[in-house]
Coordinates of C-alpha atoms and ligand atoms in Angstrom, one line a residue:
M1 CA 12.8 -19.6 116.6
N2 CA 10.4 -19.7 119.6
A3 CA 8.7 -16.4 119.1
T4 CA 7.3 -16.1 122.6
A5 CA 10.7 -16.5 124.2
T6 CA 12.3 -13.7 122.0
E7 CA 9.5 -11.4 120.9
H8 CA 10.3 -8.9 123.7
L9 CA 13.8 -8.5 122.3
P10 CA 14.8 -5.9 119.7
V11 CA 15.7 -6.6 116.1
V12 CA 19.3 -5.6 115.9
V13 CA 20.3 -3.8 112.7
V14 CA 24.0 -3.6 112.0
G15 CA 24.9 -0.3 110.5
A16 CA 23.2 3.1 110.3
G17 CA 23.7 3.6 106.6
P18 CA 20.8 4.1 104.1
A19 CA 19.8 0.5 104.2
G20 CA 20.1 0.1 108.0
L21 CA 18.2 3.2 108.8
A22 CA 15.5 2.4 106.3
A23 CA 15.2 -1.1 107.9
A24 CA 14.7 0.6 111.3
A25 CA 12.0 2.8 109.8
H26 CA 10.1 -0.2 108.4
L27 CA 10.4 -2.1 111.6
V28 CA 9.0 0.8 113.6
E29 CA 6.2 1.1 111.0
R30 CA 5.5 -2.6 111.7
G31 CA 5.5 -2.2 115.5
L32 CA 8.8 -4.0 116.0
E33 CA 11.6 -2.4 118.0
P34 CA 14.8 -1.9 116.1
L35 CA 18.2 -1.3 117.7
V36 CA 20.6 0.1 115.2
L37 CA 24.3 -0.4 116.0
E38 CA 26.7 1.9 114.1
A39 CA 30.4 1.6 114.3
G40 CA 31.1 5.1 113.2
A41 CA 30.7 8.3 115.2
R42 CA 27.7 9.4 113.2
A43 CA 24.9 8.0 111.1
G44 CA 25.9 7.4 107.5
A45 CA 29.6 7.0 108.5
A46 CA 30.5 5.2 105.3
V47 CA 28.6 7.6 103.1
R48 CA 30.4 10.5 104.8
E49 CA 33.7 9.0 103.7
W50 CA 32.7 9.7 100.2
A51 CA 30.9 13.0 101.0
H52 CA 32.6 14.7 98.0
V53 CA 31.2 12.3 95.4
R54 CA 28.0 13.3 93.7
L55 CA 25.5 10.5 93.4
F56 CA 24.2 9.5 90.0
S57 CA 20.8 8.9 91.5
P58 CA 18.5 11.9 92.1
W59 CA 17.0 12.5 95.6
S60 CA 13.8 10.8 94.5
E61 CA 15.7 7.4 94.3
V62 CA 17.7 7.6 97.5
T63 CA 15.0 8.2 100.2
D64 CA 12.9 5.4 101.6
P65 CA 9.1 5.7 101.8
A66 CA 8.8 4.5 105.4
A67 CA 11.7 6.8 106.4
E68 CA 9.9 9.7 104.8
K69 CA 6.7 8.9 106.8
L70 CA 8.8 9.1 110.0
L71 CA 10.4 12.3 109.0
A72 CA 7.3 14.1 107.7
P73 CA 5.9 15.2 111.2
T74 CA 9.3 16.5 112.2
G75 CA 9.2 19.4 109.7
W76 CA 11.9 17.7 107.6
A77 CA 12.6 19.7 104.4
K78 CA 12.3 17.1 101.7
P79 CA 15.0 17.8 99.1
D80 CA 14.1 18.6 95.5
P81 CA 13.4 15.1 94.0
A82 CA 15.1 15.9 90.7
A83 CA 18.3 17.2 92.2
Y84 CA 21.5 15.1 92.7
P85 CA 22.9 15.0 96.2
T86 CA 26.6 14.4 97.1
G87 CA 27.3 11.8 99.7
G88 CA 27.6 14.6 102.2
D89 CA 24.2 15.9 101.3
W90 CA 22.7 12.4 101.6
A91 CA 24.2 12.1 105.1
D92 CA 23.4 15.6 106.3
R93 CA 19.9 16.1 104.8
Y94 CA 18.4 12.7 105.1
L95 CA 20.4 10.1 107.0
Q96 CA 21.2 12.3 110.1
P97 CA 17.6 13.6 110.4
L98 CA 16.4 10.0 110.1
A99 CA 18.8 8.9 112.8
D100 CA 17.6 11.8 115.0
V101 CA 14.0 10.8 114.7
L102 CA 14.8 7.2 115.5
G103 CA 16.5 8.6 118.6
A104 CA 17.8 6.1 121.2
R105 CA 17.1 3.3 118.7
V106 CA 20.4 4.3 117.0
R107 CA 23.6 3.9 118.9
T108 CA 26.8 5.3 117.3
G109 CA 30.3 4.3 118.2
A110 CA 29.0 0.8 118.5
R111 CA 30.9 -1.8 116.5
V112 CA 29.4 -5.3 116.1
T113 CA 32.2 -7.7 116.5
G114 CA 30.3 -11.0 116.5
V115 CA 26.9 -12.5 116.1
S116 CA 25.9 -16.0 117.3
R117 CA 23.0 -17.9 118.9
A118 CA 23.0 -17.4 122.6
G119 CA 24.9 -20.3 124.2
R120 CA 25.2 -22.1 120.8
D121 CA 28.2 -22.0 118.5
R122 CA 27.9 -22.8 114.8
I123 CA 28.0 -26.5 115.2
V124 CA 25.4 -27.0 118.0
D125 CA 21.9 -28.1 116.7
A126 CA 20.2 -28.6 120.1
D127 CA 17.3 -26.2 120.6
R128 CA 19.1 -23.8 118.3
E129 CA 16.2 -22.0 116.7
A130 CA 14.7 -21.3 120.1
Q131 CA 17.7 -19.2 121.2
P132 CA 17.9 -15.5 120.7
F133 CA 20.8 -14.1 118.8
A134 CA 23.7 -12.8 120.9
V135 CA 25.2 -9.7 119.4
H136 CA 28.6 -8.7 120.6
V137 CA 29.4 -5.0 120.6
T138 CA 32.5 -3.0 121.3
Y139 CA 31.9 0.7 122.0
A140 CA 34.2 3.5 121.1
D141 CA 35.3 3.8 124.7
G142 CA 36.4 0.2 124.8
R143 CA 33.4 -1.1 126.7
E144 CA 31.9 -4.4 125.6
E145 CA 28.4 -5.6 125.7
R146 CA 26.4 -8.6 124.6
I147 CA 22.9 -7.8 123.3
L148 CA 20.2 -10.4 122.8
A149 CA 18.1 -10.0 119.7
R150 CA 15.0 -11.7 118.1
A151 CA 16.5 -11.2 114.7
V152 CA 19.6 -9.6 113.1
V153 CA 19.5 -7.5 109.9
D154 CA 23.1 -6.9 108.8
A155 CA 23.3 -3.7 106.8
S156 CA 26.9 -3.1 107.4
G157 CA 27.8 -2.4 103.7
T158 CA 31.1 -3.1 102.0
W159 CA 32.8 0.2 102.3
A160 CA 35.4 -1.0 104.8
L161 CA 37.0 -3.7 102.5
P162 CA 38.2 -2.3 99.2
G163 CA 39.8 -4.8 96.8
P164 CA 43.5 -4.8 96.3
A165 CA 45.6 -4.0 93.2
G166 CA 46.6 -7.6 92.5
A167 CA 44.7 -9.1 89.5
D168 CA 44.3 -12.4 91.3
G169 CA 42.3 -10.7 94.1
L170 CA 45.1 -10.7 96.5
P171 CA 47.5 -7.8 97.3
A172 CA 50.2 -7.5 94.6
L173 CA 53.7 -8.3 95.6
G174 CA 55.0 -5.1 97.2
E175 CA 51.5 -3.5 97.5
R176 CA 51.6 -3.3 101.3
A177 CA 55.1 -1.9 101.3
A178 CA 54.1 0.8 98.9
A179 CA 51.1 1.9 101.0
D180 CA 52.4 5.5 101.4
R181 CA 51.7 6.1 97.7
I182 CA 48.5 4.0 97.3
S183 CA 44.9 5.1 97.9
Y184 CA 41.8 2.9 97.7
R185 CA 39.4 5.8 97.5
V186 CA 38.2 8.3 94.9
P187 CA 40.3 11.4 95.7
D188 CA 38.6 14.6 97.0
L189 CA 40.5 17.2 94.9
T190 CA 38.7 20.0 96.6
D191 CA 40.8 19.2 99.6
P192 CA 44.1 21.1 99.4
T193 CA 46.2 18.3 100.8
T194 CA 44.7 15.7 98.5
R195 CA 45.0 18.1 95.5
A196 CA 48.7 18.7 96.2
R197 CA 49.2 14.9 96.3
Y198 CA 48.0 14.5 92.7
A199 CA 48.7 17.9 91.1
G200 CA 51.5 17.8 88.5
R201 CA 51.9 14.1 89.2
R202 CA 51.5 10.9 87.3
T203 CA 48.9 8.6 88.8
A204 CA 47.9 5.1 87.9
V205 CA 44.1 4.4 88.4
I206 CA 43.4 0.6 88.6
G207 CA 39.8 -0.5 88.1
S208 CA 36.9 -0.1 85.6
G209 CA 33.8 0.8 87.5
A210 CA 32.0 4.0 88.3
S211 CA 34.6 4.9 91.0
A212 CA 37.4 4.6 88.5
F213 CA 35.5 6.8 86.0
T214 CA 35.0 9.4 88.7
A215 CA 38.7 9.4 89.7
L216 CA 39.7 9.7 86.0
A217 CA 37.3 12.5 85.4
S218 CA 38.6 14.3 88.5
L219 CA 42.2 13.9 87.5
A220 CA 41.4 15.1 84.0
A221 CA 39.9 18.3 85.5
L222 CA 43.0 18.7 87.6
A223 CA 45.2 18.3 84.6
R224 CA 43.4 21.1 82.9
E225 CA 44.5 23.4 85.7
E226 CA 47.8 21.9 86.8
A227 CA 50.4 21.2 84.1
G228 CA 52.1 17.8 84.4
T229 CA 49.1 16.0 85.9
K230 CA 48.6 12.7 84.0
A231 CA 46.6 9.6 84.6
L232 CA 47.4 6.1 83.5
W233 CA 44.2 3.9 83.4
V234 CA 45.1 0.3 84.1
L235 CA 42.5 -2.2 83.0
R236 CA 42.5 -6.0 83.2
R237 CA 40.3 -6.2 80.2
G238 CA 40.5 -4.6 76.7
L239 CA 38.7 -1.4 75.7
T240 CA 35.4 -2.3 74.2
G241 CA 32.2 -0.5 73.5
S242 CA 31.0 -1.2 77.0
T243 CA 34.1 -0.2 78.9
F244 CA 32.8 3.3 79.5
G245 CA 29.3 2.1 80.6
G246 CA 26.1 2.8 78.9
G247 CA 26.6 6.5 78.2
S248 CA 23.5 8.1 76.8
A249 CA 21.7 4.7 76.8
D250 CA 21.9 4.6 80.6
Q251 CA 18.5 5.2 82.2
L252 CA 20.2 7.1 84.9
P253 CA 21.7 9.9 82.9
A254 CA 24.2 11.0 85.6
R255 CA 25.5 7.4 85.8
G256 CA 26.0 7.3 82.0
A257 CA 27.8 10.6 82.2
L258 CA 30.4 9.2 84.5
G259 CA 31.6 6.8 81.8
L260 CA 31.5 9.5 79.2
A261 CA 33.6 11.8 81.4
A262 CA 36.2 9.0 81.7
K263 CA 36.1 8.5 77.9
A264 CA 36.7 12.3 77.5
A265 CA 39.7 12.0 79.8
V266 CA 41.2 9.4 77.4
D267 CA 40.2 11.2 74.2
D268 CA 41.6 14.5 75.5
G269 CA 44.9 12.9 76.3
H270 CA 44.7 13.4 80.1
A271 CA 44.6 9.7 80.7
D272 CA 46.4 6.8 78.8
A273 CA 44.6 3.5 78.9
V274 CA 46.7 0.4 79.5
T275 CA 44.6 -2.7 78.6
G276 CA 44.9 -6.4 79.4
F277 CA 47.2 -5.5 82.3
R278 CA 47.0 -7.9 85.2
T279 CA 48.9 -6.3 88.0
Q280 CA 51.2 -8.8 89.8
A281 CA 53.7 -6.6 91.6
I282 CA 54.3 -3.0 92.6
E283 CA 58.0 -2.2 92.8
R284 CA 59.6 0.9 94.2
A285 CA 62.0 2.7 91.8
A286 CA 65.2 4.3 93.0
D287 CA 63.5 7.7 93.2
G288 CA 60.7 6.3 95.4
R289 CA 58.1 6.2 92.6
L290 CA 56.1 3.0 91.9
V291 CA 56.4 0.6 89.0
L292 CA 53.4 -1.6 88.2
V293 CA 54.4 -5.0 86.9
A294 CA 52.0 -7.3 85.0
E295 CA 51.7 -11.1 85.2
D296 CA 53.0 -11.2 81.5
G297 CA 56.1 -9.3 82.6
R298 CA 55.1 -5.9 81.2
R299 CA 56.4 -3.0 83.3
L300 CA 54.9 0.5 83.2
D301 CA 56.8 3.7 83.5
P302 CA 57.1 4.8 87.1
V303 CA 54.1 6.7 88.6
D304 CA 54.0 9.0 91.6
E305 CA 50.7 7.6 93.0
V306 CA 48.4 4.7 92.5
I307 CA 44.6 4.7 93.1
V308 CA 43.2 1.2 93.4
L309 CA 39.4 1.1 92.7
T310 CA 38.9 -2.6 92.0
G311 CA 35.7 -3.2 94.0
L312 CA 34.4 -3.5 97.5
R313 CA 33.9 -6.7 99.5
P314 CA 31.6 -7.8 102.2
D315 CA 33.1 -8.6 105.7
H316 CA 31.5 -11.8 107.0
S317 CA 34.1 -12.3 109.7
F318 CA 31.8 -11.3 112.5
L319 CA 29.1 -13.7 111.3
G320 CA 31.3 -16.7 111.5
E321 CA 29.2 -18.5 114.2
L322 CA 26.0 -18.3 112.1
R323 CA 24.9 -20.7 109.4
L324 CA 24.9 -18.5 106.3
G325 CA 24.1 -19.6 102.8
L326 CA 26.5 -17.7 100.6
D327 CA 27.3 -18.0 96.9
D328 CA 30.9 -19.2 96.3
R329 CA 31.7 -16.5 93.8
L330 CA 29.8 -13.4 94.8
Q331 CA 29.6 -14.0 98.5
A332 CA 25.9 -13.0 98.3
P333 CA 23.0 -15.0 99.6
V334 CA 22.7 -18.1 97.4
E335 CA 19.2 -17.3 96.1
L336 CA 20.1 -13.7 95.3
A337 CA 23.4 -14.4 93.6
P338 CA 22.1 -15.7 90.2
L339 CA 20.0 -12.6 89.9
I340 CA 22.9 -10.2 90.2
D341 CA 25.9 -12.1 88.8
P342 CA 27.9 -9.6 86.8
N343 CA 28.9 -12.4 84.5
Q344 CA 25.2 -12.5 83.4
H345 CA 23.7 -9.2 84.3
S346 CA 25.2 -5.7 83.9
C347 CA 22.2 -3.8 82.9
G348 CA 21.7 -2.8 86.5
T349 CA 18.3 -4.5 86.6
V350 CA 17.6 -7.3 88.9
Y351 CA 14.6 -9.5 89.5
P352 CA 12.6 -8.2 92.4
H353 CA 13.7 -10.0 95.5
G354 CA 12.9 -9.9 99.2
H355 CA 13.0 -11.9 102.4
R356 CA 13.0 -15.3 100.7
E357 CA 16.1 -14.6 98.5
L358 CA 17.8 -12.9 101.5
S359 CA 17.2 -15.7 104.0
H360 CA 19.8 -18.2 105.2
P361 CA 19.8 -21.6 106.8
E362 CA 20.0 -19.7 110.1
Q363 CA 16.5 -18.3 110.4
G364 CA 16.1 -14.7 111.5
V365 CA 19.3 -13.3 110.0
Y366 CA 19.4 -11.2 106.8
L367 CA 22.1 -9.5 104.9
V368 CA 20.6 -6.4 103.3
G369 CA 21.8 -3.3 101.4
M370 CA 25.1 -3.1 99.7
K371 CA 26.4 -6.1 101.6
S372 CA 23.6 -8.3 100.2
Y373 CA 25.2 -8.0 96.8
G374 CA 28.5 -9.4 98.0
R375 CA 31.0 -8.5 95.3
A376 CA 28.4 -7.8 92.6
P377 CA 28.8 -4.2 91.6
T378 CA 25.3 -3.0 90.6
F379 CA 23.6 -2.3 93.9
L380 CA 21.3 0.7 94.1
A381 CA 19.7 2.2 97.2
L382 CA 16.3 1.6 95.7
T383 CA 17.0 -2.1 95.9
G384 CA 18.0 -1.9 99.5
Y385 CA 14.8 -0.1 100.4
E386 CA 12.6 -2.7 98.9
Q387 CA 14.7 -5.5 100.5
V388 CA 14.2 -4.0 104.0
R389 CA 10.5 -3.4 103.4
S390 CA 10.1 -7.1 102.7
V391 CA 12.3 -8.3 105.5
A392 CA 10.5 -6.1 108.1
A393 CA 7.1 -7.4 106.8
A394 CA 8.4 -11.0 107.1
L395 CA 9.7 -10.4 110.7
A396 CA 6.3 -8.9 111.5
G397 CA 4.6 -12.1 110.2
D398 CA 3.0 -10.4 107.3
L399 CA 4.1 -12.8 104.6
D400 CA 1.6 -11.5 102.0
S401 CA 3.2 -8.2 102.0
A402 CA 6.7 -9.6 102.4
D403 CA 6.2 -11.7 99.3
R404 CA 4.8 -8.9 97.2
V405 CA 8.1 -7.5 96.1
E406 CA 8.0 -4.8 93.5
L407 CA 11.0 -3.1 92.0
T408 CA 12.0 -1.5 88.8
L409 CA 15.6 -0.4 88.4
P410 CA 17.0 1.9 85.8
E411 CA 19.2 0.0 83.3
T412 CA 22.8 0.9 82.9
G413 CA 22.6 0.6 79.1
V414 CA 25.5 -1.9 79.2
C415 CA 25.0 -5.5 78.1
G416 CA 27.7 -7.7 79.5
G417 CA 30.9 -7.3 81.4
S418 CA 31.1 -5.1 84.4
G419 CA 28.5 -2.6 85.0
L420 CA 28.8 0.0 87.7
Y421 CA 30.9 0.7 90.6
D422 CA 34.2 -1.1 90.7
A423 CA 35.2 -3.9 88.5
P424 CA 33.6 -7.2 89.5
A425 CA 34.9 -10.7 88.8
T426 CA 34.1 -10.6 85.1
E427 CA 36.4 -8.7 82.8
S428 CA 35.7 -9.9 79.3
G429 CA 33.4 -7.2 78.4
D430 CA 31.1 -9.6 76.7
S431 CA 28.6 -12.1 78.1
A432 CA 25.3 -13.7 77.6
G433 CA 24.1 -10.4 78.8
C434 CA 21.4 -8.9 80.9
C435 CA 18.9 -9.4 78.3
A436 CA 18.1 -13.0 78.9
P437 CA 15.8 -13.2 80.6
A438 CA 14.3 -9.8 80.6
P439 CA 13.9 -8.2 84.0
R440 CA 10.4 -8.0 85.1
L441 CA 8.4 -6.9 88.0
V442 CA 6.9 -10.1 89.4
Q443 CA 5.1 -11.2 92.5
L444 CA 7.5 -13.4 94.4
G445 CA 6.3 -16.3 96.5
A446 CA 3.4 -17.0 94.1
P447 CA 3.0 -20.7 93.4
T448 CA 3.9 -20.7 89.8
A449 CA 5.5 -18.4 87.4
L450 CA 3.9 -15.4 88.4
P451 CA 1.6 -12.6 87.4
L452 CA 3.5 -9.9 85.7
V453 CA 3.0 -6.5 87.2
T454 CA 5.0 -4.5 84.7
E455 CA 8.1 -4.7 82.7
P456 CA 10.6 -1.9 82.4
S457 CA 11.4 -0.6 78.9
T458 CA 14.5 -2.2 77.5
G459 CA 17.2 0.4 77.3
G460 CA 20.1 0.7 75.0
C461 CA 21.7 -2.7 75.6
C462 CA 18.9 -5.1 75.5
G463 CA 17.1 -3.6 72.5
S464 CA 13.8 -4.9 71.6
Ligands
LIG501 C1 31.0 6.3 95.8 C2 29.7 5.6 95.7 C3 28.6 6.2 95.0 C4 27.4 5.6 95.0 N1 26.4 6.2 94.3 C5 25.1 5.7 94.3 C6 24.1 6.3 93.6 O1 24.2 7.3 93.0 N2 22.8 5.7 93.7 C7 22.6 4.6 94.4 O2 21.5 4.1 94.4 N3 23.6 3.9 95.0 C8 24.9 4.5 95.0 N4 25.9 3.8 95.7 C9 25.6 2.5 96.2 C10 24.9 2.4 97.5 O3 23.5 2.9 97.4 C11 25.6 3.1 98.6 O4 26.8 2.5 98.8 C12 24.8 3.0 100.0 O5 25.6 3.8 100.9 C13 24.7 1.6 100.5 O6 24.0 1.6 101.7 P1 24.2 0.6 102.9 O7 23.4 1.1 104.0 O8 23.9 -0.8 102.4 O9 25.8 0.6 103.3 P2 26.7 1.7 103.9 O10 26.3 3.1 103.4 O11 28.1 1.3 103.6 O12 26.4 1.7 105.4 C14 26.9 0.7 106.2 C15 27.1 1.2 107.6 O13 27.4 0.2 108.5 C16 28.5 0.6 109.4 N5 29.2 -0.6 109.8 C17 30.1 -1.4 109.1 N6 30.5 -2.4 109.8 C18 29.9 -2.3 111.0 C19 30.0 -3.1 112.2 N7 30.7 -4.2 112.3 N8 29.2 -2.7 113.3 C20 28.4 -1.6 113.2 N9 28.4 -0.8 112.1 C21 29.1 -1.2 111.0 C22 29.3 1.6 108.5 O14 30.0 2.4 109.4 C23 28.2 2.3 107.7 O15 27.7 3.4 108.4 C24 27.1 4.4 95.7 C25 28.2 3.8 96.4 C26 29.5 4.4 96.4 C27 30.6 3.7 97.2

């Protein structure tokens, strides 16, 4: 891109979640002007939708260093680093204050509906790199605007696109028609209306990641108080040692505890596991309840409710006029995908990566945060913070810093199969595993294979 023609323009950041706001903080630190466009009414709109869920990461791992520097002079009360916030705490005590200090650089009620090169659709080569990006925005009041940008950092997450119940990745037959009894979110059982929906009822939970664990544990807690509450845990794969995550081998104890809580739900009889069940159809029984039907013809006894937690997906629809390089399977940037493929890695570790792995044929556009992982399930906020530090440095022209990517992530304690949130593509429960090759802190961008900075201890799965 012709820098002189566009350098007066802002870097547009899509989404005021943890990654987008951290990107803005790093850009400010670099002397670049960010403009954060957030579709929701407030910063952290997606995180607020799971306000009731407690993070498995402590505060020390979910705040960004550049953001903290911006917040420090405002009298921001830094939370206890060892405590575990809920999504609501994260939004109220960190994301909102950060958005406040960024001020007019954050616009809420501003949905990005398209991004292109000004005057150039996807197929036009002529003078393409010299053109600024044209970001199309629709505001909550219906007003539309086109904003020119020197670069675009898409931190819009994956929250808006939960996966369906169908084992083939498409809605099961009858799934849409049964919408009144299906939820795609972890239920907040402290909410009286939601509690009444599941109390004394039989609920199928489809999925095998952290969200499914959380839902099963919540329903088990409800079952202890409300007779007749029962969960049916529907899994595509079989129950193996890794089904419940890494347990005590997980380097994030609260993450390991989620799987153990789900295991307790099964062991205590509050949840029955149905394995090898590939949901093909959801039929409505005469009494209105739902019957799950598998591809092999199996039919489950009717349930009152279904909770589908089969993973989250990135929305690339508004990037259709850009030349993105995305991996076929994961829908993550091609250079990043092999580092996070759940068929290979489930320890939760990932090679350090930054602007180079996040770049696309279209220069100046980056997918960061949860969205950068596409359908891979092991994203952690820490990863996003290091990504945006590197991207901001690259945009500022400081390639030395941009290439010096350093990251150590806590291992899940699971080797193979799905790891964290919601079930990814793999379902076997076994794989070559995360252990080969061992995750390391390396300096990227170095000419050869790299001075080792440090190497995290191998946790439960990888052994040593
Ligand atoms: C239930 C749950 C628990 C998690 N727990 C942890 C944990 O303990 N530790 C951890 O490290 N990670 C955790 N994660 C993973 C991850 O860190 C979080 O999901 C984090 O919120 C990702 O941040 P993000 O900024 O990439 O995306 P998001 O938080 O999803 O933010 C994206 C923002 O973009 C906005 N947006 C979307 N589309 C548009 C658009 N077209 N235009 C404008 N704005 C748009 C959304 O409204 C949203 O505010 C968890 C995730 C979930 C779902």
